[in-house]
Amino acid sequence: MKWSQFFIPTLREVPGDAAIASHRLMFRAGLIRKLSNGLFAYLPLGLRSFRKVESIVREEMDATGSLEIKPTVVIPGELWKESGRWFSMGDELLRIRNRLDADFVLSPTAEEAFTALVRDELNSYRQLPLSLYQINTKYRDEVRPRYGVMRGREFVMKDAYSYHTDDASLDETYQAMGRAYRQIFKRCGLSVIPVRADSGAMGGSGSEEFMVESEVGDNTLILCKECDYAANVEKATCKEVGRRKEEGGSVLDTMPSLEKIATPGIHSIADICEFLKCDVKSSIKTLIYRTNNKDIPFVAVCMRGDIEVNEVKLANLVDASEIGMASDEDAKRLCNASFGSLGPVGLKSMPIVADLSAAAVPVSVVGALEDGYHYKNAVYGRDWEAWKVADVRTVKAGDLCPHCGGELYQKQGNELGHIFKLGYKYTKSMQVSYLDEEGKSQIPTMGCYGIGIDRTLASIIEEHHDDKGIVWPMSVAPFQVLIVPIKYEGAAKEAADTLAAKLEALGAEVLLDDRNERPGVKFNDADLIGIPLRVVIGDKGLANNPPQIELKKRSEEKNQLISLENSAEMIYNEVRAGLACPL
Ligand code: ATP
Ligand code: MG
């Protein structure tokens, strides 16, 4: 392929809204252009790499035995009403209406579409397990699309869905998908951190997220310095230290008795601890949350003073899809006290959730449910009780690993892929069934497995670039070899054309910079678009005996002079070596 006949609009300027390297480089190297907020067009060079990532994903999916299908992107709203997500998903779901006034959604994910297809075809246990996938456009009306294609509104996802007669069969496919994902990311030259989430709302089912480290990552990862514990902060737990209620009566008896003290004008945890000269770890703060579970419209949450609530854990615990802090007016109406004076002693107007940390404080300072007063020496199990004692804390760096007790630290990361045992959530709500060996009707269990193609591509650039441009791994490079004649004329032109033809005949993907530009411009562009092997052909080298050309890897500083004769075979061997070892 000749550069002049390809469309590579490279740029020197960086778009103002490009905050991360991959976003800047995808623009500058002419891989993408923005159509609108969160909507991008891939240009020819970008699309070549995009297709390569897709192919790697497709090969590894096929190798698991999953079968590719191609449903539509526009999905009947009816199916989403059946699953309930039409109502629960919120504004990320783009709902549309056709000329007959029928509801549709632009698929943000496809559990409903796949499950509806399977429901219509599934009769017997003999058809299971069944694993299907697509590599297809998704649309999510993200509130804040950002970082280019990392978080767009329209993107391409590989999503697979599997259906099984039992947990063992689901686990087999889940494990195979996990292995395939590791292989996909390895082939793309990506270092991923698999983050297991062994507990969750789905009840004992498994889930694993594949994260890449990123300063601007949307996920906080909690990792252990001593063992391989890694969890998303939404799910992370830690070892609790301190007294527990189960320690029982004799401990309670030795505690000093509850004491009410005037604390005029003191509202914050920091101020009350300062006033009473006590450690923040012996204080308990009480927060009130609103929930959309109509059985529990409000819930009080008690946390040790220095620990923050994890709203994902809390929402799961109270079985709500949305929660938020109640207003001060709500607090006054329900508790007769404002925010700074809330506490669990005598609180009857709503259920209390005590975080494990709060139940573990031996004697604590708490608000007295009366403005201007606090209690000293409040003891859980003696002075107050909770509806539920559970882990609803946000784990942070410095907490202790739940597995080995080692110190936890945190990193920011981006999710590239997710595998998930869904269980019966969709197969039940959408009434999928099959007949088992005894002719009895059964509901299949289900798994789902997603990878974002665009985000994977952007992450490859995040991991493989320098200050001059992209440094593509061979496996996903838009072209494998870039031939740069210093001047595309005379002997250099002839040598370049011949080498390109030979390399292409061997099977290499070659871009030939035939532009009439200064060498400096060509070299800068070469570094920017990041083709793994660069061959420079100039009259000087060709005048040597035997004639020589220069070969340079994009990932290395040094270059080598090689003999023009047999150079095609030698360069092609480098291509093959690069393909075999992407990292
Ligand atoms: P995130 O927490 O980043 O929003 P998610 O949990 O919503 O991700 P899933 O629903 O698990 O993501 O989707 C599977 C994959 O699709 C993600 O791992 C990611 O690679 C990709 N993906 C999700 N949202 C976007 C987006 N807005 N732009 C690009 N890729 C996305
Ligand atoms: Mg999301």
Coordinates of C-alpha atoms and ligand atoms in Angstrom, one line a residue:
M1 CA 0.0 0.0 0.0
K2 CA 1.3 3.4 -0.9
W3 CA 1.0 6.2 1.6
S4 CA -0.1 8.7 -1.0
Q5 CA -3.1 6.5 -1.9
F6 CA -4.0 5.8 1.7
F7 CA -5.8 8.3 3.9
I8 CA -3.6 9.1 6.9
P9 CA -4.3 12.7 8.0
T10 CA -1.6 13.1 10.7
L11 CA -1.8 16.1 12.9
R12 CA 0.8 18.0 14.9
E13 CA -1.8 19.6 17.2
V14 CA -3.5 17.8 20.0
P15 CA -7.2 18.2 20.4
G16 CA -8.1 20.3 23.4
D17 CA -10.2 17.6 25.1
A18 CA -7.7 14.8 24.8
A19 CA -6.5 14.1 28.3
I20 CA -4.8 10.8 27.8
A21 CA -2.1 9.5 25.5
S22 CA -4.2 7.1 23.5
H23 CA -6.8 9.7 22.7
R24 CA -4.1 12.2 21.6
L25 CA -2.3 9.7 19.5
M26 CA -5.3 8.2 17.9
F27 CA -6.2 11.7 16.6
R28 CA -2.7 12.7 15.7
A29 CA -1.9 9.5 13.9
G30 CA -5.1 9.7 11.9
L31 CA -6.7 6.6 13.3
I32 CA -10.0 8.3 14.4
R33 CA -12.0 11.5 14.1
K34 CA -14.7 12.8 16.3
L35 CA -18.2 13.1 14.9
S36 CA -19.8 14.2 18.1
N37 CA -19.4 13.8 21.9
G38 CA -18.7 10.1 22.4
L39 CA -19.1 9.3 18.7
F40 CA -16.0 8.5 16.6
A41 CA -15.3 7.4 13.1
Y42 CA -12.4 5.0 12.5
L43 CA -10.3 6.1 9.5
P44 CA -8.6 3.5 7.3
L45 CA -5.4 3.1 9.4
G46 CA -7.3 2.9 12.7
L47 CA -9.8 0.4 11.2
R48 CA -6.9 -2.0 10.2
S49 CA -5.8 -2.3 13.9
F50 CA -9.4 -2.4 15.1
R51 CA -10.0 -5.4 12.8
K52 CA -6.9 -7.1 14.1
V53 CA -8.1 -6.9 17.7
E54 CA -11.5 -8.2 16.5
S55 CA -9.8 -11.1 14.7
I56 CA -7.8 -12.1 17.8
V57 CA -11.0 -12.0 19.9
R58 CA -12.9 -14.0 17.3
E59 CA -10.2 -16.7 17.0
E60 CA -10.0 -17.1 20.8
M61 CA -13.8 -17.2 21.1
D62 CA -14.1 -19.8 18.3
A63 CA -11.4 -21.8 20.1
T64 CA -13.7 -22.0 23.2
G65 CA -16.4 -23.5 21.1
S66 CA -18.6 -20.5 21.3
L67 CA -20.5 -19.8 18.0
E68 CA -20.8 -16.4 16.4
I69 CA -24.2 -15.0 15.5
K70 CA -25.3 -11.7 14.3
P71 CA -28.4 -10.2 15.9
T72 CA -29.5 -6.7 15.2
V73 CA -28.5 -3.6 17.2
V74 CA -32.1 -2.4 17.4
I75 CA -33.9 -4.6 19.9
P76 CA -37.6 -4.7 20.6
G77 CA -38.4 -2.9 23.8
E78 CA -40.8 -5.7 24.8
L79 CA -37.8 -8.0 25.6
W80 CA -36.4 -5.3 27.9
K81 CA -39.7 -5.0 29.6
E82 CA -39.8 -8.7 30.2
S83 CA -36.4 -8.7 31.9
G84 CA -37.3 -5.6 33.8
R85 CA -34.3 -3.6 32.6
W86 CA -36.5 -1.2 30.5
F87 CA -37.6 0.2 33.9
S88 CA -34.4 -0.3 35.9
M89 CA -31.6 0.8 33.6
G90 CA -32.0 4.6 33.6
D91 CA -30.8 7.0 31.1
E92 CA -27.9 5.0 29.8
L93 CA -30.4 3.0 27.8
L94 CA -31.3 4.8 24.6
R95 CA -35.0 4.1 24.0
I96 CA -36.4 4.8 20.5
R97 CA -39.8 4.5 18.8
N98 CA -40.6 3.6 15.3
R99 CA -43.3 5.0 13.0
L100 CA -45.9 2.5 14.5
D101 CA -45.1 3.8 17.9
A102 CA -43.5 0.6 19.0
D103 CA -40.7 0.8 21.6
F104 CA -37.1 -0.3 20.8
V105 CA -33.7 0.0 22.4
L106 CA -30.3 0.5 20.9
S107 CA -28.5 -2.5 22.4
P108 CA -26.2 -1.5 25.2
T109 CA -25.6 -5.2 25.9
A110 CA -27.6 -8.2 24.7
E111 CA -28.7 -10.6 27.5
E112 CA -32.3 -10.1 26.4
A113 CA -31.8 -10.6 22.7
F114 CA -29.7 -13.7 23.1
T115 CA -32.0 -15.2 25.7
A116 CA -35.1 -14.5 23.6
L117 CA -33.4 -16.3 20.7
V118 CA -32.4 -19.3 22.9
R119 CA -35.9 -19.4 24.4
D120 CA -37.5 -20.0 21.0
E121 CA -35.0 -22.7 20.0
L122 CA -34.4 -24.6 23.2
N123 CA -36.4 -27.8 23.8
S124 CA -34.2 -30.5 25.3
Y125 CA -31.2 -30.8 27.6
R126 CA -29.4 -32.4 24.6
Q127 CA -29.0 -28.9 23.1
L128 CA -27.1 -27.7 26.2
P129 CA -24.5 -26.3 26.9
L130 CA -24.9 -23.6 24.3
S131 CA -22.5 -20.7 24.0
L132 CA -23.1 -17.9 21.4
Y133 CA -21.4 -14.6 20.8
Q134 CA -21.4 -11.5 18.6
I135 CA -19.0 -8.8 17.9
N136 CA -21.3 -5.9 17.4
T137 CA -22.2 -2.3 17.9
K138 CA -23.4 -1.2 21.3
Y139 CA -24.8 2.1 22.4
R140 CA -24.8 3.5 25.9
D141 CA -25.9 7.1 26.6
E142 CA -22.9 7.6 28.9
V143 CA -23.3 10.7 31.1
R144 CA -19.7 11.7 30.6
P145 CA -18.2 10.1 27.5
R146 CA -14.4 10.8 27.7
Y147 CA -10.9 9.7 26.9
G148 CA -11.8 9.1 23.2
V149 CA -12.9 5.6 22.4
M150 CA -12.1 4.5 25.9
R151 CA -15.6 5.6 27.0
G152 CA -17.6 6.4 24.0
R153 CA -21.4 6.4 23.5
E154 CA -21.2 4.0 20.6
F155 CA -18.6 1.2 20.7
V156 CA -18.1 -2.4 19.6
M157 CA -18.3 -5.2 22.2
K158 CA -17.7 -8.8 21.9
D159 CA -20.4 -10.3 24.0
A160 CA -20.9 -14.0 24.6
Y161 CA -23.8 -15.7 26.5
S162 CA -23.8 -19.3 27.6
Y163 CA -26.7 -21.6 28.7
H164 CA -26.3 -24.7 30.9
T165 CA -28.2 -27.4 32.7
D166 CA -26.1 -27.1 35.9
D167 CA -23.5 -25.1 37.7
A168 CA -20.7 -27.5 36.9
S169 CA -21.3 -27.0 33.2
L170 CA -21.5 -23.2 33.6
D171 CA -18.3 -23.2 35.6
E172 CA -16.5 -25.1 32.8
T173 CA -17.5 -22.5 30.2
Y174 CA -16.7 -19.7 32.6
Q175 CA -13.2 -21.1 33.2
A176 CA -12.7 -21.5 29.4
M177 CA -13.7 -17.9 28.8
G178 CA -11.3 -16.8 31.6
R179 CA -8.5 -18.6 29.8
A180 CA -9.5 -17.2 26.4
Y181 CA -9.5 -13.7 27.8
R182 CA -6.0 -14.1 29.2
Q183 CA -4.9 -15.3 25.8
I184 CA -6.6 -12.4 24.0
F185 CA -4.9 -9.8 26.2
K186 CA -1.6 -11.5 25.9
R187 CA -1.8 -11.6 22.1
C188 CA -2.7 -7.9 22.1
G189 CA 0.4 -7.2 24.1
L190 CA -1.6 -6.0 27.2
S191 CA -0.7 -6.6 30.8
V192 CA -4.0 -7.1 32.5
I193 CA -4.9 -7.5 36.2
P194 CA -7.6 -10.1 36.6
V195 CA -9.8 -8.9 39.5
R196 CA -11.9 -11.6 41.1
A197 CA -15.2 -10.7 42.7
D198 CA -16.1 -13.8 44.5
S199 CA -19.1 -12.4 46.3
G200 CA -21.9 -10.3 44.8
A201 CA -25.6 -9.7 44.5
M202 CA -26.0 -12.9 42.4
G203 CA -25.6 -15.2 45.4
G204 CA -22.4 -17.3 45.4
S205 CA -21.8 -16.8 41.7
G206 CA -18.5 -15.8 40.1
S207 CA -17.4 -12.7 38.3
E208 CA -14.0 -11.7 37.1
E209 CA -13.0 -8.3 35.6
F210 CA -9.9 -7.8 33.5
M211 CA -8.4 -4.5 34.3
V212 CA -5.5 -2.4 32.9
E213 CA -3.7 0.0 35.1
S214 CA -4.5 3.6 34.2
E215 CA -4.0 6.9 36.1
V216 CA -7.3 8.1 34.8
G217 CA -9.0 4.7 35.2
D218 CA -12.6 4.8 36.4
N219 CA -12.2 1.8 38.7
T220 CA -10.3 1.8 41.9
L221 CA -8.6 -1.6 42.5
I222 CA -7.6 -2.9 45.9
L223 CA -4.6 -5.2 45.8
C224 CA -2.7 -7.0 48.5
K225 CA 1.1 -6.5 48.9
E226 CA 1.5 -10.1 50.2
C227 CA -0.8 -12.3 48.2
D228 CA -2.7 -12.2 44.9
Y229 CA -5.9 -10.7 46.3
A230 CA -7.3 -8.1 43.8
A231 CA -10.8 -6.7 43.9
N232 CA -12.7 -3.8 42.5
V233 CA -13.3 -1.3 45.4
E234 CA -17.0 -1.8 44.8
K235 CA -16.6 -5.3 46.1
A236 CA -13.4 -5.3 48.1
T237 CA -13.5 -6.5 51.7
C238 CA -11.0 -6.3 54.4
K239 CA -10.1 -8.0 57.7
E240 CA -12.0 -6.4 60.6
V241 CA -10.1 -5.6 63.8
G242 CA -11.7 -5.0 67.2
R243 CA -14.5 -6.3 69.4
R244 CA -17.4 -8.1 68.0
K245 CA -20.8 -8.4 69.6
E246 CA -20.4 -12.2 69.9
E247 CA -17.7 -11.6 72.4
G248 CA -20.7 -11.3 74.7
G249 CA -21.9 -10.4 78.1
S250 CA -18.9 -10.4 80.3
V251 CA -17.2 -7.9 78.0
L252 CA -20.3 -5.7 78.0
D253 CA -20.5 -5.6 81.8
T254 CA -17.1 -4.1 82.2
M255 CA -17.8 -1.2 79.8
P256 CA -18.5 2.3 81.3
S257 CA -22.1 3.4 81.2
L258 CA -23.7 5.6 78.6
E259 CA -23.3 9.3 79.3
K260 CA -25.1 12.2 77.6
I261 CA -23.1 15.3 77.1
A262 CA -23.8 18.8 75.8
T263 CA -21.9 19.5 72.6
P264 CA -23.2 22.9 71.5
G265 CA -22.4 23.9 67.9
I266 CA -20.4 20.8 67.2
H267 CA -21.5 18.9 64.1
S268 CA -18.5 17.1 62.4
I269 CA -16.8 13.9 63.6
A270 CA -13.5 15.7 63.6
D271 CA -14.8 18.5 65.9
I272 CA -16.5 16.1 68.3
C273 CA -13.4 14.0 68.6
E274 CA -11.3 17.1 69.2
F275 CA -13.8 18.4 71.8
L276 CA -13.9 15.1 73.7
K277 CA -10.1 14.4 73.1
C278 CA -10.9 11.0 71.7
D279 CA -9.6 9.0 68.7
V280 CA -11.8 9.2 65.6
K281 CA -11.7 5.4 65.7
S282 CA -13.8 5.4 68.8
S283 CA -16.5 7.5 67.2
I284 CA -19.5 6.3 65.1
K285 CA -21.1 8.4 62.5
T286 CA -24.7 7.8 61.4
L287 CA -25.9 8.6 57.9
I288 CA -29.3 8.3 56.5
Y289 CA -29.9 7.0 53.0
R290 CA -33.0 7.1 50.8
T291 CA -33.6 3.9 48.8
N292 CA -35.9 2.9 45.9
N293 CA -36.9 -0.3 47.7
K294 CA -40.4 0.6 48.8
D295 CA -40.2 -1.6 51.8
I296 CA -37.1 0.3 53.1
P297 CA -37.6 3.9 52.0
F298 CA -35.0 5.1 54.5
V299 CA -32.1 3.3 56.2
A300 CA -29.7 4.6 58.9
V301 CA -26.1 3.5 58.4
C302 CA -23.6 3.5 61.2
M303 CA -19.9 3.6 60.3
R304 CA -16.8 4.0 62.4
G305 CA -15.9 7.7 62.2
D306 CA -12.9 7.3 59.9
I307 CA -14.5 4.9 57.4
E308 CA -16.7 5.7 54.4
V309 CA -19.8 4.0 53.2
N310 CA -19.6 1.9 50.0
E311 CA -22.9 2.7 48.3
V312 CA -22.7 -0.3 46.0
K313 CA -22.5 -2.7 48.9
L314 CA -25.3 -0.8 50.7
A315 CA -27.6 -0.9 47.7
N316 CA -27.1 -4.6 47.4
L317 CA -27.7 -5.1 51.1
V318 CA -31.0 -3.3 51.1
D319 CA -32.0 -4.7 47.7
A320 CA -32.3 -1.3 46.0
S321 CA -31.1 -0.3 42.5
E322 CA -30.8 3.3 43.6
I323 CA -29.8 4.9 46.8
G324 CA -28.8 8.4 47.8
M325 CA -28.1 10.5 50.9
A326 CA -31.3 11.7 52.6
S327 CA -31.8 15.5 53.0
D328 CA -31.3 17.3 56.3
E329 CA -35.1 17.9 56.2
D330 CA -35.7 14.2 56.0
A331 CA -33.4 13.6 59.0
K332 CA -35.2 16.3 61.0
R333 CA -38.6 14.8 60.1
L334 CA -37.7 11.2 60.8
C335 CA -35.2 11.6 63.7
N336 CA -36.0 15.0 65.3
A337 CA -32.3 15.8 64.9
S338 CA -30.2 17.3 62.2
F339 CA -27.2 15.6 60.5
G340 CA -24.5 16.5 63.0
S341 CA -26.5 14.9 65.9
L342 CA -27.7 11.6 64.5
G343 CA -27.0 8.4 66.3
P344 CA -28.3 4.9 66.7
V345 CA -29.2 5.0 70.4
G346 CA -33.0 5.1 70.5
L347 CA -33.4 5.4 66.8
K348 CA -36.7 3.7 65.9
S349 CA -38.0 5.4 62.8
M350 CA -36.0 3.3 60.3
P351 CA -33.9 0.1 60.2
I352 CA -30.2 0.5 61.2
V353 CA -27.4 -1.1 59.2
A354 CA -24.2 -1.3 61.3
D355 CA -21.1 -1.7 59.3
L356 CA -18.8 -4.4 60.9
S357 CA -16.4 -1.5 61.8
A358 CA -19.1 0.2 63.8
A359 CA -20.3 -2.9 65.6
A360 CA -16.6 -3.6 66.5
V361 CA -16.0 -0.2 68.3
P362 CA -15.9 -1.2 72.0
V363 CA -17.2 2.1 73.4
S364 CA -18.1 4.9 71.1
V365 CA -19.1 8.5 70.8
V366 CA -22.4 8.9 68.9
G367 CA -24.9 11.6 68.2
A368 CA -27.7 11.7 70.8
L369 CA -30.6 12.3 68.3
E370 CA -31.0 15.7 69.9
D371 CA -29.4 18.8 68.4
G372 CA -26.4 19.9 70.6
Y373 CA -25.9 16.6 72.4
H374 CA -23.8 13.4 72.0
Y375 CA -23.5 10.2 73.9
K376 CA -20.2 8.9 75.3
N377 CA -19.6 5.2 76.0
A378 CA -22.3 3.9 73.6
V379 CA -21.8 0.1 73.4
Y380 CA -23.2 -2.0 70.5
G381 CA -25.4 -4.8 71.8
R382 CA -26.0 -2.9 75.1
D383 CA -27.1 0.6 74.1
W384 CA -28.1 0.0 70.5
E385 CA -28.8 -2.8 68.1
A386 CA -28.9 -3.0 64.3
W387 CA -31.3 -4.6 61.8
K388 CA -28.2 -5.9 60.0
V389 CA -24.5 -6.0 60.8
A390 CA -22.7 -6.2 57.5
D391 CA -19.8 -5.1 55.5
V392 CA -20.8 -1.8 53.8
R393 CA -17.4 0.0 54.0
T394 CA -15.2 1.4 51.3
V395 CA -11.9 -0.5 51.7
K396 CA -8.9 1.7 51.2
A397 CA -5.1 1.5 51.1
G398 CA -3.7 0.5 54.5
D399 CA -6.6 -1.8 55.4
L400 CA -5.8 -5.4 55.8
C401 CA -6.2 -8.2 53.3
P402 CA -9.2 -10.4 53.9
H403 CA -7.3 -13.5 52.7
C404 CA -3.8 -13.1 54.4
G405 CA -3.9 -10.0 56.6
G406 CA -1.3 -8.3 54.4
E407 CA -1.4 -4.6 53.8
L408 CA -3.7 -3.5 51.0
Y409 CA -2.9 -0.8 48.4
Q410 CA -4.8 0.8 45.6
K411 CA -4.4 1.6 41.9
Q412 CA -6.7 3.1 39.3
G413 CA -7.7 0.8 36.5
N414 CA -9.9 0.5 33.4
E415 CA -12.1 -2.5 32.8
L416 CA -11.4 -4.2 29.4
G417 CA -13.4 -7.3 29.9
H418 CA -15.8 -9.0 32.3
I419 CA -16.9 -12.6 32.7
F420 CA -19.9 -13.2 34.9
K421 CA -22.0 -16.1 36.1
L422 CA -25.5 -14.7 35.8
G423 CA -27.4 -17.7 37.2
Y424 CA -31.1 -17.6 36.5
K425 CA -31.7 -13.8 36.4
Y426 CA -32.6 -13.6 32.8
T427 CA -33.7 -17.2 32.1
K428 CA -36.2 -17.0 34.9
S429 CA -37.6 -13.5 34.2
M430 CA -37.8 -14.4 30.4
Q431 CA -39.2 -17.8 31.1
V432 CA -36.7 -20.0 29.3
S433 CA -37.1 -23.7 29.8
Y434 CA -36.0 -27.1 28.5
L435 CA -37.0 -30.7 29.2
D436 CA -34.5 -32.7 31.3
E437 CA -33.7 -36.4 30.9
E438 CA -36.8 -37.3 32.8
G439 CA -39.0 -35.1 30.7
K440 CA -39.3 -32.5 33.5
S441 CA -39.3 -28.8 32.6
Q442 CA -36.2 -27.0 33.9
I443 CA -34.7 -23.5 33.7
P444 CA -31.2 -23.2 32.3
T445 CA -28.5 -21.3 34.1
M446 CA -26.5 -18.6 32.3
G447 CA -23.2 -16.8 32.0
C448 CA -22.2 -13.7 30.1
Y449 CA -18.8 -12.5 28.9
G450 CA -17.9 -9.1 27.4
I451 CA -14.8 -7.4 25.9
G452 CA -14.8 -3.8 24.5
I453 CA -12.9 -3.8 21.2
D454 CA -12.4 0.0 21.1
R455 CA -11.3 0.2 24.7
T456 CA -8.8 -2.7 24.2
L457 CA -7.4 -0.9 21.2
A458 CA -7.0 2.4 23.1
S459 CA -5.4 0.5 26.0
I460 CA -2.8 -1.1 23.7
I461 CA -1.8 2.4 22.7
E462 CA -1.7 3.5 26.4
E463 CA 0.7 0.7 27.1
H464 CA 2.7 0.9 23.9
H465 CA 3.7 4.5 23.1
D466 CA 6.6 7.0 23.7
D467 CA 6.8 10.7 23.4
K468 CA 7.1 10.5 19.6
G469 CA 4.1 8.3 19.0
I470 CA 2.6 4.8 19.0
V471 CA 4.8 1.7 19.3
W472 CA 2.4 -1.0 18.0
P473 CA 2.9 -4.6 19.0
M474 CA 3.2 -6.6 15.7
S475 CA 0.0 -8.5 16.3
V476 CA -2.2 -5.4 16.1
A477 CA -0.2 -3.0 14.0
P478 CA -2.1 -1.5 11.0
F479 CA 0.9 -2.4 8.8
Q480 CA 3.9 -4.5 9.8
V481 CA 6.6 -2.9 7.7
L482 CA 7.0 0.8 6.7
I483 CA 9.4 1.4 3.8
V484 CA 10.7 4.9 3.6
P485 CA 12.7 5.9 0.5
I486 CA 14.6 9.1 1.3
K487 CA 13.5 10.2 -2.2
Y488 CA 11.0 8.2 -4.1
E489 CA 12.9 8.3 -7.4
G490 CA 15.6 6.6 -9.3
A491 CA 17.4 3.6 -7.7
A492 CA 15.7 4.2 -4.3
K493 CA 12.3 4.0 -5.9
E494 CA 13.2 0.8 -7.7
A495 CA 14.6 -0.8 -4.6
A496 CA 11.6 0.3 -2.5
D497 CA 9.1 -1.0 -5.0
T498 CA 10.9 -4.3 -5.4
L499 CA 11.3 -4.9 -1.6
A500 CA 7.6 -4.0 -1.0
A501 CA 6.5 -6.5 -3.7
K502 CA 8.7 -9.2 -2.3
L503 CA 7.6 -8.7 1.3
E504 CA 3.9 -8.7 0.2
A505 CA 4.5 -11.9 -1.7
L506 CA 5.9 -13.4 1.5
G507 CA 2.7 -12.3 3.3
A508 CA 3.9 -9.2 5.1
E509 CA 1.7 -6.0 5.3
V510 CA 3.7 -3.2 3.9
L511 CA 3.1 0.6 3.8
L512 CA 5.4 2.5 1.4
D513 CA 5.9 6.2 2.1
D514 CA 6.0 7.4 -1.5
R515 CA 5.3 11.0 -0.6
N516 CA 7.4 13.9 -1.8
E517 CA 8.1 15.1 1.7
R518 CA 11.3 16.0 3.5
P519 CA 12.9 13.0 5.3
G520 CA 12.4 14.7 8.7
V521 CA 8.6 14.9 8.0
K522 CA 8.5 11.3 6.9
F523 CA 10.5 10.1 10.0
N524 CA 8.3 12.0 12.4
D525 CA 5.2 10.6 10.8
A526 CA 6.8 7.1 10.9
D527 CA 7.3 7.4 14.6
L528 CA 3.8 8.8 15.1
I529 CA 2.0 6.0 13.4
G530 CA 4.3 3.4 15.0
I531 CA 4.7 0.7 12.4
P532 CA 6.9 -1.9 14.1
L533 CA 9.6 -2.2 11.4
R534 CA 10.9 0.8 9.5
V535 CA 13.1 0.3 6.4
V536 CA 14.9 3.4 5.1
I537 CA 16.3 3.3 1.5
G538 CA 18.6 6.0 0.4
D539 CA 21.0 6.5 -2.5
K540 CA 24.0 6.5 -0.1
G541 CA 23.4 3.0 1.2
L542 CA 22.5 1.7 -2.2
A543 CA 25.8 3.0 -3.5
N544 CA 27.7 0.7 -1.1
N545 CA 29.0 -2.6 -2.3
P546 CA 26.9 -4.7 -1.8
P547 CA 24.0 -2.2 -1.6
Q548 CA 22.6 -1.6 1.9
I549 CA 19.4 -0.4 3.5
E550 CA 18.6 0.5 7.1
L551 CA 16.3 -1.5 9.3
K552 CA 15.0 -0.1 12.6
K553 CA 12.5 -1.4 15.1
R554 CA 10.1 1.2 16.4
S555 CA 10.6 -0.1 19.9
E556 CA 14.4 0.3 19.8
E557 CA 16.7 3.2 19.4
K558 CA 19.4 1.5 17.3
N559 CA 19.2 0.7 13.7
Q560 CA 21.1 -1.7 11.6
L561 CA 22.4 -1.7 8.0
I562 CA 21.5 -4.8 6.1
S563 CA 22.3 -5.9 2.7
L564 CA 19.5 -5.2 0.2
E565 CA 20.0 -8.7 -1.2
N566 CA 17.8 -11.2 0.8
S567 CA 16.5 -8.3 2.9
A568 CA 12.9 -9.3 2.2
E569 CA 13.4 -12.8 3.9
M570 CA 15.3 -11.2 6.8
I571 CA 12.6 -8.5 7.4
Y572 CA 9.8 -11.1 7.0
N573 CA 11.5 -13.2 9.7
E574 CA 11.4 -10.2 12.0
V575 CA 7.7 -9.8 11.3
R576 CA 7.1 -13.5 12.3
A577 CA 9.2 -13.1 15.4
G578 CA 7.2 -10.1 16.4
L579 CA 3.9 -12.0 15.8
A580 CA 5.1 -14.8 18.0
C581 CA 6.0 -12.6 20.9
P582 CA 3.7 -9.6 21.2
L583 CA 5.1 -8.2 24.5
Ligands
ATP1 P1 -17.5 0.6 32.9 O1 -17.5 0.3 34.4 O2 -16.2 1.0 32.4 O3 -18.7 1.5 32.5 P2 -19.2 -1.7 32.4 O4 -19.1 -2.4 33.7 O5 -20.3 -0.8 32.1 O6 -17.8 -0.8 32.2 P3 -19.7 -4.0 30.8 O7 -21.1 -3.8 30.8 O8 -19.2 -5.1 31.6 O9 -18.9 -2.7 31.2 O10 -19.2 -4.1 29.3 C1 -18.2 -5.0 28.9 C2 -17.1 -4.2 28.2 O11 -17.5 -3.2 27.3 C3 -16.2 -3.4 29.2 O12 -15.3 -4.2 29.9 C4 -15.6 -2.4 28.3 O13 -14.4 -3.0 27.7 C5 -16.6 -2.1 27.2 N1 -17.3 -0.9 27.5 C6 -18.3 -0.6 28.3 N2 -18.7 0.6 28.3 C7 -18.0 1.2 27.3 C8 -17.9 2.5 26.7 N3 -18.7 3.5 27.1 N4 -17.0 2.8 25.7 C9 -16.2 1.8 25.3 N5 -16.2 0.6 25.8 C10 -17.1 0.3 26.8
MG2 MG -20.7 1.2 32.3

